PDB file of C-alpha atoms in Angstrom:
ATOM      1  CA  MET A   1      -2.415 -57.366  22.586  1.00 60.00           C
ATOM      2  CA  ALA A   2      -5.153 -55.407  21.584  1.00 67.00           C
ATOM      3  CA  GLN A   3      -5.125 -53.481  25.214  1.00 69.00           C
ATOM      4  CA  GLN A   4      -0.942 -53.380  24.587  1.00 78.00           C
ATOM      5  CA  ALA A   5      -1.616 -51.509  21.117  1.00 77.00           C
ATOM      6  CA  ARG A   6      -4.188 -49.221  22.415  1.00 84.00           C
ATOM      7  CA  ALA A   7      -1.885 -48.096  24.921  1.00 83.00           C
ATOM      8  CA  ILE A   8       0.839 -47.534  22.651  1.00 86.00           C
ATOM      9  CA  ARG A   9      -1.798 -45.353  20.736  1.00 87.00           C
ATOM     10  CA  THR A  10      -2.585 -43.457  23.814  1.00 90.00           C
ATOM     11  CA  ARG A  11       0.940 -42.958  24.719  1.00 90.00           C
ATOM     12  CA  ARG A  12       1.490 -41.230  21.075  1.00 86.00           C
ATOM     13  CA  THR A  13      -1.434 -39.214  21.331  1.00 91.00           C
ATOM     14  CA  ILE A  14      -0.216 -37.588  24.360  1.00 93.00           C
ATOM     15  CA  LEU A  15       3.262 -37.175  23.719  1.00 90.00           C
ATOM     16  CA  GLU A  16       2.107 -35.505  20.219  1.00 89.00           C
ATOM     17  CA  SER A  17      -0.531 -33.389  22.144  1.00 91.00           C
ATOM     18  CA  ALA A  18       2.089 -32.259  24.411  1.00 91.00           C
ATOM     19  CA  ALA A  19       4.642 -31.732  22.004  1.00 88.00           C
ATOM     20  CA  ALA A  20       2.031 -29.301  19.850  1.00 88.00           C
ATOM     21  CA  VAL A  21       1.302 -27.575  23.310  1.00 90.00           C
ATOM     22  CA  PHE A  22       4.911 -27.362  24.358  1.00 87.00           C
ATOM     23  CA  ALA A  23       5.745 -25.688  20.778  1.00 82.00           C
ATOM     24  CA  GLU A  24       2.768 -23.373  21.020  1.00 86.00           C
ATOM     25  CA  ARG A  25       2.999 -21.977  24.270  1.00 84.00           C
ATOM     26  CA  GLY A  26       6.387 -22.894  25.929  1.00 85.00           C
ATOM     27  CA  TYR A  27       7.303 -25.671  28.093  1.00 87.00           C
ATOM     28  CA  GLU A  28       6.950 -23.361  31.562  1.00 87.00           C
ATOM     29  CA  ARG A  29       3.554 -21.564  30.436  1.00 87.00           C
ATOM     30  CA  THR A  30       2.358 -25.074  29.513  1.00 90.00           C
ATOM     31  CA  THR A  31       0.042 -26.867  31.866  1.00 92.00           C
ATOM     32  CA  ILE A  32      -1.516 -30.502  32.541  1.00 93.00           C
ATOM     33  CA  GLY A  33      -4.903 -29.448  31.913  1.00 94.00           C
ATOM     34  CA  GLU A  34      -3.968 -27.875  27.851  1.00 94.00           C
ATOM     35  CA  ILE A  35      -2.404 -31.165  27.079  1.00 94.00           C
ATOM     36  CA  LEU A  36      -5.435 -33.200  28.541  1.00 94.00           C
ATOM     37  CA  VAL A  37      -7.878 -31.204  26.172  1.00 93.00           C
ATOM     38  CA  ARG A  38      -5.416 -31.366  23.363  1.00 93.00           C
ATOM     39  CA  ALA A  39      -4.863 -35.047  23.746  1.00 93.00           C
ATOM     40  CA  GLY A  40      -9.031 -35.692  24.505  1.00 93.00           C
ATOM     41  CA  VAL A  41      -7.823 -37.913  27.385  1.00 92.00           C
ATOM     42  CA  THR A  42      -8.627 -38.697  31.154  1.00 91.00           C
ATOM     43  CA  LYS A  43      -6.397 -37.452  33.539  1.00 92.00           C
ATOM     44  CA  GLY A  44      -5.850 -41.126  34.934  1.00 92.00           C
ATOM     45  CA  ALA A  45      -4.993 -42.225  31.355  1.00 91.00           C
ATOM     46  CA  LEU A  46      -2.113 -39.468  31.274  1.00 93.00           C
ATOM     47  CA  TYR A  47      -0.589 -40.326  34.634  1.00 92.00           C
ATOM     48  CA  PHE A  48      -0.505 -43.803  33.532  1.00 92.00           C
ATOM     49  CA  HIS A  49       1.732 -43.014  30.989  1.00 92.00           C
ATOM     50  CA  PHE A  50       3.473 -40.180  32.571  1.00 92.00           C
ATOM     51  CA  ALA A  51       4.314 -38.994  36.286  1.00 91.00           C
ATOM     52  CA  SER A  52       4.587 -35.149  35.559  1.00 90.00           C
ATOM     53  CA  LYS A  53       5.071 -32.544  33.045  1.00 91.00           C
ATOM     54  CA  GLU A  54       8.354 -33.082  33.217  1.00 90.00           C
ATOM     55  CA  GLU A  55       8.521 -36.616  32.414  1.00 90.00           C
ATOM     56  CA  LEU A  56       5.920 -36.091  29.567  1.00 91.00           C
ATOM     57  CA  ALA A  57       8.742 -33.135  28.424  1.00 90.00           C
ATOM     58  CA  LEU A  58      11.658 -35.627  28.664  1.00 89.00           C
ATOM     59  CA  GLY A  59       9.249 -38.344  26.496  1.00 88.00           C
ATOM     60  CA  VAL A  60       8.800 -35.710  23.512  1.00 89.00           C
ATOM     61  CA  LEU A  61      12.870 -35.404  24.133  1.00 87.00           C
ATOM     62  CA  ASP A  62      13.354 -38.914  23.350  1.00 83.00           C
ATOM     63  CA  ALA A  63      11.159 -38.751  20.126  1.00 80.00           C
ATOM     64  CA  GLN A  64      14.458 -37.698  17.809  1.00 77.00           C
ATOM     65  CA  MET A  65      15.869 -41.207  18.449  1.00 77.00           C
ATOM     66  CA  LEU A  66      15.303 -43.950  16.141  1.00 68.00           C
ATOM     67  CA  ASP A  67      12.002 -46.060  17.089  1.00 64.00           C
ATOM     68  CA  GLU A  68      13.993 -48.768  15.125  1.00 70.00           C
ATOM     69  CA  PRO A  69      17.436 -49.748  15.447  1.00 75.00           C
ATOM     70  CA  LEU A  70      19.624 -48.772  12.528  1.00 81.00           C
ATOM     71  CA  ASN A  71      19.551 -51.579   9.729  1.00 87.00           C
ATOM     72  CA  PRO A  72      23.551 -53.268  10.261  1.00 92.00           C
ATOM     73  CA  GLN A  73      25.710 -52.383   7.011  1.00 95.00           C
ATOM     74  CA  PRO A  74      28.894 -53.984   5.846  1.00 95.00           C
ATOM     75  CA  ILE A  75      30.466 -50.746   5.892  1.00 97.00           C
ATOM     76  CA  LYS A  76      29.743 -49.419   9.671  1.00 97.00           C
ATOM     77  CA  LEU A  77      30.241 -45.602   8.390  1.00 98.00           C
ATOM     78  CA  GLN A  78      27.409 -46.136   6.193  1.00 97.00           C
ATOM     79  CA  GLU A  79      24.857 -46.132   9.129  1.00 96.00           C
ATOM     80  CA  LEU A  80      25.821 -42.603  10.502  1.00 96.00           C
ATOM     81  CA  VAL A  81      24.965 -41.765   6.958  1.00 97.00           C
ATOM     82  CA  ASP A  82      21.737 -43.635   7.121  1.00 96.00           C
ATOM     83  CA  GLN A  83      21.251 -42.258  11.064  1.00 94.00           C
ATOM     84  CA  ALA A  84      21.652 -38.492   9.496  1.00 96.00           C
ATOM     85  CA  PHE A  85      19.363 -39.140   6.405  1.00 96.00           C
ATOM     86  CA  LEU A  86      16.652 -40.729   8.611  1.00 94.00           C
ATOM     87  CA  LEU A  87      16.946 -37.874  11.164  1.00 93.00           C
ATOM     88  CA  THR A  88      16.381 -35.505   8.271  1.00 95.00           C
ATOM     89  CA  HIS A  89      13.332 -37.493   7.111  1.00 95.00           C
ATOM     90  CA  ARG A  90      11.630 -37.391  10.283  1.00 92.00           C
ATOM     91  CA  LEU A  91      12.406 -33.780  10.937  1.00 93.00           C
ATOM     92  CA  GLN A  92      10.758 -33.109   7.532  1.00 93.00           C
ATOM     93  CA  ARG A  93       7.771 -35.514   8.254  1.00 90.00           C
ATOM     94  CA  ASP A  94       7.236 -36.009  11.758  1.00 89.00           C
ATOM     95  CA  PRO A  95       5.672 -33.125  14.007  1.00 85.00           C
ATOM     96  CA  LEU A  96       6.981 -35.282  17.320  1.00 85.00           C
ATOM     97  CA  VAL A  97      10.049 -35.220  16.381  1.00 88.00           C
ATOM     98  CA  ARG A  98      10.455 -31.522  14.744  1.00 88.00           C
ATOM     99  CA  ALA A  99       8.507 -30.672  18.258  1.00 86.00           C
ATOM    100  CA  SER A 100      11.438 -32.780  20.316  1.00 87.00           C
ATOM    101  CA  VAL A 101      14.024 -30.699  18.888  1.00 87.00           C
ATOM    102  CA  ALA A 102      12.235 -27.525  19.310  1.00 85.00           C
ATOM    103  CA  LEU A 103      12.001 -28.316  23.215  1.00 86.00           C
ATOM    104  CA  ALA A 104      16.023 -29.166  23.340  1.00 86.00           C
ATOM    105  CA  LEU A 105      16.122 -25.526  22.306  1.00 83.00           C
ATOM    106  CA  ASP A 106      13.920 -23.951  24.699  1.00 81.00           C
ATOM    107  CA  SER A 107      15.992 -22.103  27.030  1.00 81.00           C
ATOM    108  CA  GLY A 108      12.688 -21.322  29.287  1.00 79.00           C
ATOM    109  CA  ALA A 109      12.615 -25.217  29.597  1.00 80.00           C
ATOM    110  CA  THR A 110      14.039 -25.179  33.094  1.00 78.00           C
ATOM    111  CA  GLY A 111      13.926 -28.004  35.323  1.00 79.00           C
ATOM    112  CA  VAL A 112      14.007 -30.367  32.028  1.00 85.00           C
ATOM    113  CA  ASP A 113      17.511 -31.877  31.040  1.00 85.00           C
ATOM    114  CA  ARG A 114      17.773 -30.655  27.423  1.00 85.00           C
ATOM    115  CA  ALA A 115      21.118 -32.113  27.005  1.00 86.00           C
ATOM    116  CA  ALA A 116      19.822 -35.758  27.173  1.00 85.00           C
ATOM    117  CA  PRO A 117      18.842 -35.930  23.573  1.00 86.00           C
ATOM    118  CA  PHE A 118      22.631 -34.331  22.610  1.00 89.00           C
ATOM    119  CA  ARG A 119      24.224 -36.908  24.646  1.00 91.00           C
ATOM    120  CA  ALA A 120      22.424 -39.665  23.595  1.00 89.00           C
ATOM    121  CA  TRP A 121      23.301 -38.697  19.340  1.00 90.00           C
ATOM    122  CA  ILE A 122      26.704 -38.173  20.359  1.00 94.00           C
ATOM    123  CA  ASP A 123      26.868 -41.637  22.414  1.00 94.00           C
ATOM    124  CA  GLN A 124      25.411 -43.473  19.186  1.00 92.00           C
ATOM    125  CA  VAL A 125      27.486 -41.468  16.291  1.00 95.00           C
ATOM    126  CA  ALA A 126      30.323 -42.597  18.914  1.00 97.00           C
ATOM    127  CA  GLU A 127      29.621 -46.181  18.627  1.00 96.00           C
ATOM    128  CA  ILE A 128      29.391 -46.390  15.233  1.00 96.00           C
ATOM    129  CA  LEU A 129      32.823 -44.443  14.874  1.00 98.00           C
ATOM    130  CA  THR A 130      34.162 -46.879  17.591  1.00 98.00           C
ATOM    131  CA  VAL A 131      33.276 -50.229  15.585  1.00 97.00           C
ATOM    132  CA  ALA A 132      34.656 -47.939  12.026  1.00 98.00           C
ATOM    133  CA  LYS A 133      37.945 -47.572  13.602  1.00 97.00           C
ATOM    134  CA  VAL A 134      38.516 -50.874  15.051  1.00 97.00           C
ATOM    135  CA  ARG A 135      37.359 -52.288  11.315  1.00 97.00           C
ATOM    136  CA  GLY A 136      40.158 -49.813  10.075  1.00 97.00           C
ATOM    137  CA  GLU A 137      37.370 -47.817   8.142  1.00 98.00           C
ATOM    138  CA  LEU A 138      38.703 -44.619   9.839  1.00 98.00           C
ATOM    139  CA  LEU A 139      42.139 -42.414   9.241  1.00 97.00           C
ATOM    140  CA  LEU A 140      44.839 -42.970  12.218  1.00 95.00           C
ATOM    141  CA  HIS A 141      44.461 -39.403  13.405  1.00 94.00           C
ATOM    142  CA  VAL A 142      40.852 -39.749  14.015  1.00 97.00           C
ATOM    143  CA  SER A 143      39.483 -38.689  17.972  1.00 97.00           C
ATOM    144  CA  VAL A 144      36.150 -40.582  18.174  1.00 97.00           C
ATOM    145  CA  THR A 145      35.200 -38.129  20.796  1.00 97.00           C
ATOM    146  CA  ASP A 146      36.084 -35.038  18.944  1.00 97.00           C
ATOM    147  CA  THR A 147      34.547 -36.292  15.829  1.00 98.00           C
ATOM    148  CA  ALA A 148      31.272 -37.579  17.371  1.00 97.00           C
ATOM    149  CA  GLU A 149      30.766 -34.344  18.968  1.00 97.00           C
ATOM    150  CA  LEU A 150      31.708 -32.062  16.077  1.00 97.00           C
ATOM    151  CA  PHE A 151      29.177 -34.499  13.917  1.00 97.00           C
ATOM    152  CA  ALA A 152      26.024 -33.845  16.188  1.00 94.00           C
ATOM    153  CA  GLY A 153      26.659 -30.058  16.764  1.00 94.00           C
ATOM    154  CA  SER A 154      27.256 -29.367  13.054  1.00 96.00           C
ATOM    155  CA  PHE A 155      24.220 -31.328  12.177  1.00 95.00           C
ATOM    156  CA  SER A 156      22.089 -29.483  14.928  1.00 93.00           C
ATOM    157  CA  GLY A 157      23.495 -26.169  13.551  1.00 94.00           C
ATOM    158  CA  ILE A 158      22.605 -26.939   9.979  1.00 96.00           C
ATOM    159  CA  GLN A 159      18.769 -28.307  10.885  1.00 94.00           C
ATOM    160  CA  ALA A 160      18.016 -24.947  12.837  1.00 93.00           C
ATOM    161  CA  MET A 161      19.128 -22.763  10.304  1.00 96.00           C
ATOM    162  CA  SER A 162      17.834 -24.769   7.543  1.00 96.00           C
ATOM    163  CA  GLN A 163      14.208 -24.529   9.625  1.00 94.00           C
ATOM    164  CA  ILE A 164      14.619 -20.567   9.989  1.00 95.00           C
ATOM    165  CA  LEU A 165      15.629 -20.153   6.293  1.00 97.00           C
ATOM    166  CA  CYS A 166      12.708 -22.563   4.684  1.00 96.00           C
ATOM    167  CA  ASP A 167      10.872 -25.091   7.195  1.00 94.00           C
ATOM    168  CA  ARG A 168      13.670 -27.721   6.707  1.00 96.00           C
ATOM    169  CA  ASN A 169      12.846 -28.087   2.873  1.00 96.00           C
ATOM    170  CA  ASP A 170      16.426 -28.014   1.690  1.00 97.00           C
ATOM    171  CA  LEU A 171      17.802 -30.205   4.477  1.00 97.00           C
ATOM    172  CA  THR A 172      18.152 -33.095   2.793  1.00 97.00           C
ATOM    173  CA  HIS A 173      20.785 -31.114   0.268  1.00 97.00           C
ATOM    174  CA  ARG A 174      22.449 -29.245   3.385  1.00 97.00           C
ATOM    175  CA  VAL A 175      22.759 -32.622   5.130  1.00 97.00           C
ATOM    176  CA  LEU A 176      24.546 -34.437   1.747  1.00 97.00           C
ATOM    177  CA  VAL A 177      27.050 -31.530   2.064  1.00 97.00           C
ATOM    178  CA  LEU A 178      27.770 -31.854   5.350  1.00 97.00           C
ATOM    179  CA  LEU A 179      28.235 -35.584   5.071  1.00 98.00           C
ATOM    180  CA  ARG A 180      30.601 -34.887   1.573  1.00 97.00           C
ATOM    181  CA  TYR A 181      32.950 -32.150   3.444  1.00 97.00           C
ATOM    182  CA  VAL A 182      33.113 -34.300   6.960  1.00 97.00           C
ATOM    183  CA  LEU A 183      33.611 -38.295   5.663  1.00 97.00           C
ATOM    184  CA  PRO A 184      36.769 -37.639   3.628  1.00 97.00           C
ATOM    185  CA  THR A 185      38.927 -36.117   6.805  1.00 97.00           C
ATOM    186  CA  ILE A 186      38.078 -38.821   9.009  1.00 97.00           C
ATOM    187  CA  CYS A 187      37.673 -41.998   6.629  1.00 97.00           C
ATOM    188  CA  THR A 188      40.172 -43.951   4.521  1.00 98.00           C
ATOM    189  CA  PRO A 189      39.666 -43.645   0.473  1.00 97.00           C
ATOM    190  CA  ALA A 190      38.963 -47.015   0.176  1.00 97.00           C
ATOM    191  CA  VAL A 191      35.431 -46.764   2.257  1.00 97.00           C
ATOM    192  CA  LEU A 192      34.715 -43.183   1.056  1.00 97.00           C
ATOM    193  CA  ILE A 193      34.062 -44.588  -2.533  1.00 97.00           C
ATOM    194  CA  ARG A 194      31.681 -47.370  -1.319  1.00 97.00           C
ATOM    195  CA  LEU A 195      29.694 -44.805   0.542  1.00 98.00           C
ATOM    196  CA  GLU A 196      26.162 -44.232  -0.665  1.00 97.00           C
ATOM    197  CA  MET A 197      25.596 -40.709  -0.279  1.00 96.00           C
ATOM    198  CA  THR A 198      22.681 -38.960  -2.783  1.00 96.00           C
ATOM    199  CA  GLU A 199      19.527 -37.604  -2.497  1.00 96.00           C
ATOM    200  CA  GLU A 200      18.244 -40.389  -4.221  1.00 97.00           C
ATOM    201  CA  TYR A 201      19.695 -43.153  -1.785  1.00 97.00           C
ATOM    202  CA  ALA A 202      18.261 -40.531   1.184  1.00 97.00           C
ATOM    203  CA  ARG A 203      14.775 -40.842  -0.787  1.00 96.00           C
ATOM    204  CA  ARG A 204      15.003 -44.585  -1.064  1.00 96.00           C
ATOM    205  CA  LEU A 205      15.825 -45.059   2.531  1.00 95.00           C
ATOM    206  CA  ALA A 206      13.125 -42.566   3.883  1.00 94.00           C
ATOM    207  CA  ALA A 207      10.750 -44.559   1.734  1.00 94.00           C
ATOM    208  CA  GLU A 208      11.543 -48.105   3.692  1.00 92.00           C
ATOM    209  CA  TYR A 209      11.308 -46.481   7.014  1.00 91.00           C
ATOM    210  CA  ASP A 210       7.714 -44.991   5.921  1.00 92.00           C
ATOM    211  CA  GLU A 211       6.885 -48.106   4.449  1.00 91.00           C
ATOM    212  CA  LYS A 212       8.060 -50.236   7.587  1.00 86.00           C
ATOM    213  CA  ARG A 213       6.269 -47.546   9.960  1.00 79.00           C
ATOM    214  CA  PHE A 214       3.296 -47.870   7.995  1.00 74.00           C
ATOM    215  CA  ALA A 215       3.127 -51.571   8.238  1.00 73.00           C
ATOM    216  CA  GLU A 216       3.329 -51.515  11.953  1.00 65.00           C
ATOM    217  CA  ASP A 217       0.998 -49.128  12.573  1.00 58.00           C
ATOM    218  CA  GLY A 218      -1.618 -51.170  10.596  1.00 56.00           C
ATOM    219  CA  GLU A 219      -0.450 -54.782  13.107  1.00 53.00           C
ATOM    220  CA  ASN A 220      -1.263 -52.551  15.603  1.00 48.00           C
ATOM    221  CA  LEU A 221      -4.695 -51.127  14.335  1.00 47.00           C
ATOM    222  CA  VAL A 222      -5.738 -54.845  13.138  1.00 45.00           C
ATOM    223  CA  VAL A 223      -4.649 -56.190  16.644  1.00 46.00           C
ATOM    224  CA  SER A 224      -6.645 -53.362  18.735  1.00 49.00           C
ATOM    225  CA  SER A 225      -9.649 -54.205  16.939  1.00 49.00           C
ATOM    226  CA  HIS A 226      -9.990 -57.667  18.518  1.00 50.00           C
TER     227      HIS A 226
END
């Protein structure tokens, strides 16, 4: 268990270091040597976790996806709201997630499947919407695929604009506006009035996420010290 906890921390350190160098120099100009220096690990340790720079980049891109499944909600569309708020929080607080988004938008990262995180998020949104439709939460005219692509694309554009304008300091508000304009066009009135979509709810959700991550990091630290 201690060895596993150390391996998890080492992998995270390598990813964070790679993400930082990618953000500073761009993917193409980054070398494995620079990542090794930043991470303070041996070449063997790096290659134990990642076989190539491209695999490292894919690992960084994967950081956008939630590392824990969403808590199931009685109203399925609430999970869409929760997903948006949690990604907002992670974009504001987690350097690895921020670097992951920057890498996805780096047109110089040739040879890397930068579309993967977009497809994964569209698939996650579509999965939520599919269940919501079966439960009767969506209006009859709603297309799951079109809505999933619209929502993911709108969020991507909003976070990019917020990053440029104010380093994402207003992103929670911007995402809340997105939700308040999009959801009334896709869900039934009875469902809409039961959804929790406030900045206070977003803060509470973020605090619960941080508390859970802190507890898990503490458990890993205790395990690795034995």
